[in-house]
mmCIF file of C-alpha atoms in Angstrom:
data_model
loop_
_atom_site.group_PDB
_atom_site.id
_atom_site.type_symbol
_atom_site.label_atom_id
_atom_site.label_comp_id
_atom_site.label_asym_id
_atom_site.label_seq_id
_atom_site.Cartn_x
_atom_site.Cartn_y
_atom_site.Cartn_z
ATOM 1 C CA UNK E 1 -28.580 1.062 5.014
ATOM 2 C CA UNK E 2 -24.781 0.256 5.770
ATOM 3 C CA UNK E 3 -22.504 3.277 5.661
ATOM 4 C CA UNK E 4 -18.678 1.708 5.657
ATOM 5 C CA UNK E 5 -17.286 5.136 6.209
ATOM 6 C CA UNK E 6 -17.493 8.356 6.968
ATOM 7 C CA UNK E 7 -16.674 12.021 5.620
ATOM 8 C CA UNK E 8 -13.492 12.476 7.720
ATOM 9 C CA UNK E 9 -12.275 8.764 6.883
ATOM 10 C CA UNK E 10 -12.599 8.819 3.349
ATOM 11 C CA UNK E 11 -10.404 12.530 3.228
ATOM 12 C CA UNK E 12 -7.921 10.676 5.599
ATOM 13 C CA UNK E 13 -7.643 8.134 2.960
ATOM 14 C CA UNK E 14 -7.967 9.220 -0.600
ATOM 15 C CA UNK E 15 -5.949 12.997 0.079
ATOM 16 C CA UNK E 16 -3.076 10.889 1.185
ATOM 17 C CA UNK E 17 -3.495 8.906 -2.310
ATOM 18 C CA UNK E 18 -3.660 11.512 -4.891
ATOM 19 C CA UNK E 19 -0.606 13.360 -3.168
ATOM 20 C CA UNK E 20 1.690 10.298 -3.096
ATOM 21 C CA UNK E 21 0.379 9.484 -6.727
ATOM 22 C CA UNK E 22 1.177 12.802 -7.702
ATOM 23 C CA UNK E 23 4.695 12.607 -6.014
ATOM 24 C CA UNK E 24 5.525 9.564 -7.344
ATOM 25 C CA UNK E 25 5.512 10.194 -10.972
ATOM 26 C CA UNK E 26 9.138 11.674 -9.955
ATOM 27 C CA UNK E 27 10.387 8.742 -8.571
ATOM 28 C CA UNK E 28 12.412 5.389 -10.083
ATOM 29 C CA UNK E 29 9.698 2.653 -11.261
ATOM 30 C CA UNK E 30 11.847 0.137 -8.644
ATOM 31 C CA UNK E 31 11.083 2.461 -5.897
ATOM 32 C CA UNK E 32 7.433 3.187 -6.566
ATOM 33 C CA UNK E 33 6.005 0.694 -4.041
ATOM 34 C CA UNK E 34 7.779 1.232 -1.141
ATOM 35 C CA UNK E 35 7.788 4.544 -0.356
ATOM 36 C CA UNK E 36 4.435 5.087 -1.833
ATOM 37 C CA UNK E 37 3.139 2.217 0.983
ATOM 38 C CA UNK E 38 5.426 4.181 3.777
ATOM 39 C CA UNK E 39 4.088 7.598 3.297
ATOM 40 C CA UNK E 40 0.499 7.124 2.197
ATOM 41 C CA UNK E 41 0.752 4.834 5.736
ATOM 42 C CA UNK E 42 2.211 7.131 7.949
ATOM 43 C CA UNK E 43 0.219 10.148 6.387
ATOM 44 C CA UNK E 44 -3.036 7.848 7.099
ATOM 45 C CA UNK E 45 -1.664 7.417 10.867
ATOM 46 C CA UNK E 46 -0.516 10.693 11.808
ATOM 47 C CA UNK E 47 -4.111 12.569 10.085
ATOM 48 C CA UNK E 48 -6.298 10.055 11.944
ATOM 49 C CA UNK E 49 -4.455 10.239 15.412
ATOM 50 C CA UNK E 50 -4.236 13.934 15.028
ATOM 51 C CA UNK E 51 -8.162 14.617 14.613
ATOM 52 C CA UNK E 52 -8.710 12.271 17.379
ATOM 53 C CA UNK E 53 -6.559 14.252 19.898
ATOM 54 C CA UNK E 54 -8.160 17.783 18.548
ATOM 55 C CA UNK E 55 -11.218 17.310 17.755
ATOM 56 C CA UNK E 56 -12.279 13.881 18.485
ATOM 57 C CA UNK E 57 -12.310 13.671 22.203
ATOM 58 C CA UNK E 58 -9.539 11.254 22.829
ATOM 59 C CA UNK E 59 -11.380 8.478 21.453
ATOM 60 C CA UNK E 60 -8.771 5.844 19.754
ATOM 61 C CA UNK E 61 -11.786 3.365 18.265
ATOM 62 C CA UNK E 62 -15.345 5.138 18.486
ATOM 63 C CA UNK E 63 -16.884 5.781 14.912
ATOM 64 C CA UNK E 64 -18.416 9.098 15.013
ATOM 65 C CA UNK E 65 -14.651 10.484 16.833
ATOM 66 C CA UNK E 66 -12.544 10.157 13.708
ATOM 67 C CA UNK E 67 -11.692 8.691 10.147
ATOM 68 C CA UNK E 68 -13.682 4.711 9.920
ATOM 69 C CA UNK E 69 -13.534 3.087 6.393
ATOM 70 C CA UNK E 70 -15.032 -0.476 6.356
ATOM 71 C CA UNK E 71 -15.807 0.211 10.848
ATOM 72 C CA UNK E 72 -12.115 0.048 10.474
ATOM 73 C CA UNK E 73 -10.456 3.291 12.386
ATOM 74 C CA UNK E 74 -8.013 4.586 10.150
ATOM 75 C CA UNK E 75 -4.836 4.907 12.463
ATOM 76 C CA UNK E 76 -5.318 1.126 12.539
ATOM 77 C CA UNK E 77 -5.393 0.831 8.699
ATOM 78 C CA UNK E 78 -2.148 3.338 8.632
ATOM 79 C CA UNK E 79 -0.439 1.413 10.994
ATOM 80 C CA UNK E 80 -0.848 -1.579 8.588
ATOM 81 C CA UNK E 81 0.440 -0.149 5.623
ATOM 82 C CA UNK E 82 3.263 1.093 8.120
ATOM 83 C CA UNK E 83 3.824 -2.638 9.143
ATOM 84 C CA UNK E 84 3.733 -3.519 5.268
ATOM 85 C CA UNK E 85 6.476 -0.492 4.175
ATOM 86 C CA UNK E 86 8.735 -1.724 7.005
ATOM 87 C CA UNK E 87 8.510 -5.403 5.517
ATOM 88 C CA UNK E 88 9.305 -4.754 1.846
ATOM 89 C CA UNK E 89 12.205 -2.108 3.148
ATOM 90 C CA UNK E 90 13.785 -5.132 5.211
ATOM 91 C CA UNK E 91 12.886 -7.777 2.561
ATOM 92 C CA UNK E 92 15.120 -5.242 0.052
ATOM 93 C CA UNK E 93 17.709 -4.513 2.030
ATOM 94 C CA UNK E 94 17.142 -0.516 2.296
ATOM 95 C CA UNK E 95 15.051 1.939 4.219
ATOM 96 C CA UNK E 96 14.960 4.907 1.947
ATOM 97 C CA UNK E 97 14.282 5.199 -2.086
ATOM 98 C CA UNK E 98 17.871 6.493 -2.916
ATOM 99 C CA UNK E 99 19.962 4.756 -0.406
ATOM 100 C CA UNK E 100 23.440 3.750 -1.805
ATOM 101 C CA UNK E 101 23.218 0.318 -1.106
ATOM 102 C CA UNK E 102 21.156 -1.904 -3.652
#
């Protein structure tokens, strides 16, 4: 039997989710995309990195030392979705959801 992930993974990924979807209900439909991909990214990276430090001995890609989904270590999939925000920000010309310039 294949497990592709693992308790601390799958909380890494899917609390991230349901608080972004919850937040974003308050935000503009044009905006819903980007910052949704920026923080449920850097929420992904920062969780994962920080159990690694505390509690996972330091270890950046071993499975059973922090959050795997697909043998993929999270802080790798957060830095992605980082990668991805930081494309679609530069692609429409601003940074932030409510920046002046359109």
């Amino acid at each position: 039997m294949v497990i592709i992930y693992n308790a601390p993974g799958i909380t890494m990924v899917t609390v991230p989710v349901v608080a972004c979807s919850v937040a974003s209900v308050y935000l503009p439909g044009s905006y819903l995309w980007v910052l949704f991909t920026g923080a449920w990214g850097a929420a992904m990276f920062l969780g994962d990195l920080t159990y690694r430090a505390t509690k996972g001995g330091r270890s950046w890609f071993h499975h059973l030392r922090g959050g795997h989904l697909f043998f993929i270590p999270v802080w790798i999939l957060g830095a992605a979705m980082l990668a991805v925000y930081a494309h679609m920000a530069i692609a429409r010309g601003h940074w932030l959801p409510f920046d002046s310039r359109q």
